[in-house]
């Protein structure tokens, strides 16, 4: 292989790495584990509120994983349909997120989707 071909391949690979890194850093390629069903599959806000009320003990247990750093509320993630909701858990650190995920994996949950959001 000619050295000019090697240089060209090296430049192309280098550019791909730079573009890929920029895409990851700017959020163009989503890497989040925090996903939820599409809006048409989410429950109504009323159903989400009822689930949160029904499972208040679980909400309190999640909040107890931190000293006031975890908030739980009904979120409306769909800008085009404000009648759709889910349980939104806001946390502050990776350890809080890991503890929340661990707790939810051992429990039945709220009966509706839960979305973990870092503050």
Coordinates of C-alpha atoms in Angstrom, one line a residue:
X1 CA 0.0 0.0 0.0
X2 CA 1.3 3.4 -0.9
X3 CA 2.2 5.8 1.9
X4 CA -0.3 8.4 0.4
X5 CA -3.1 5.9 0.8
X6 CA -2.1 5.2 4.4
X7 CA -2.1 8.9 5.1
X8 CA -5.5 9.3 3.5
X9 CA -6.9 6.4 5.6
X10 CA -5.4 7.9 8.7
X11 CA -6.9 11.3 8.1
X12 CA -10.4 9.8 7.4
X13 CA -10.3 7.6 10.5
X14 CA -9.1 10.6 12.5
X15 CA -12.0 12.8 11.2
X16 CA -14.5 10.1 12.0
X17 CA -13.2 9.9 15.6
X18 CA -13.4 13.6 16.0
X19 CA -16.9 13.8 14.6
X20 CA -18.0 10.8 16.7
X21 CA -16.6 12.4 19.9
X22 CA -18.3 15.7 19.0
X23 CA -21.6 13.9 18.5
X24 CA -21.4 12.2 21.8
X25 CA -20.4 15.3 23.7
X26 CA -23.2 17.4 22.2
X27 CA -25.9 14.8 22.8
X28 CA -26.5 14.1 19.1
X29 CA -26.2 10.4 19.9
X30 CA -28.4 9.5 22.9
X31 CA -26.7 7.3 25.4
X32 CA -29.2 7.8 28.2
X33 CA -30.6 4.8 30.0
X34 CA -33.5 6.9 31.1
X35 CA -36.2 6.2 28.6
X36 CA -39.9 5.8 28.7
X37 CA -42.6 4.6 26.4
X38 CA -43.9 6.7 23.5
X39 CA -46.4 9.4 24.5
X40 CA -49.4 7.4 23.1
X41 CA -48.6 4.5 25.4
X42 CA -48.2 6.6 28.6
X43 CA -51.1 6.8 31.1
X44 CA -53.1 9.9 31.7
X45 CA -51.9 12.5 34.3
X46 CA -54.9 11.5 36.4
X47 CA -53.8 7.8 36.4
X48 CA -50.2 8.9 37.2
X49 CA -51.4 10.9 40.2
X50 CA -53.5 8.0 41.4
X51 CA -50.6 5.6 41.1
X52 CA -48.3 8.0 43.1
X53 CA -51.0 8.4 45.8
X54 CA -51.6 4.6 45.9
X55 CA -47.8 3.9 46.3
X56 CA -46.9 6.7 48.6
X57 CA -44.9 4.3 50.8
X58 CA -42.6 3.5 47.8
X59 CA -42.2 7.2 47.1
X60 CA -41.2 7.8 50.7
X61 CA -38.8 4.9 50.6
X62 CA -37.2 6.3 47.5
X63 CA -36.9 9.7 49.1
X64 CA -35.3 8.2 52.1
X65 CA -32.3 7.1 50.0
X66 CA -31.0 10.6 50.2
X67 CA -31.0 13.6 52.6
X68 CA -33.6 15.6 50.7
X69 CA -31.9 15.3 47.3
X70 CA -34.6 13.2 45.6
X71 CA -37.9 14.6 44.4
X72 CA -40.8 12.6 43.1
X73 CA -43.6 14.0 41.1
X74 CA -45.9 13.4 38.2
X75 CA -44.2 14.5 35.0
X76 CA -45.6 15.5 31.7
X77 CA -42.9 14.6 29.2
X78 CA -45.0 15.0 26.1
X79 CA -45.2 18.7 24.9
X80 CA -47.9 17.8 22.4
X81 CA -50.1 16.0 24.8
X82 CA -50.1 17.5 28.3
X83 CA -52.7 14.9 29.4
X84 CA -50.0 12.1 29.4
X85 CA -47.9 11.5 32.5
X86 CA -45.5 9.3 34.3
X87 CA -43.7 9.2 37.7
X88 CA -40.6 11.5 37.5
X89 CA -37.8 10.9 40.0
X90 CA -35.2 13.6 40.1
X91 CA -31.9 12.7 41.7
X92 CA -28.6 14.5 42.2
X93 CA -25.8 11.9 42.1
X94 CA -24.9 8.7 40.4
X95 CA -25.0 6.8 43.7
X96 CA -28.6 8.1 44.2
X97 CA -29.5 6.9 40.8
X98 CA -28.0 3.5 41.4
X99 CA -29.8 3.2 44.7
X100 CA -33.1 4.2 43.2
X101 CA -32.7 1.7 40.3
X102 CA -31.8 -1.1 42.7
X103 CA -34.8 -0.4 44.9
X104 CA -37.2 -0.3 41.9
X105 CA -35.8 -3.5 40.6
X106 CA -36.6 -5.2 43.9
X107 CA -40.1 -3.8 44.1
X108 CA -43.2 -3.9 41.9
X109 CA -42.9 -0.2 41.2
X110 CA -45.8 2.3 40.8
X111 CA -47.6 0.3 38.1
X112 CA -46.8 3.0 35.5
X113 CA -43.6 4.1 33.9
X114 CA -40.9 5.8 36.0
X115 CA -38.5 8.2 34.5
X116 CA -35.2 8.9 36.3
X117 CA -33.9 12.5 35.7
X118 CA -30.6 13.9 36.9
X119 CA -30.9 17.4 38.3

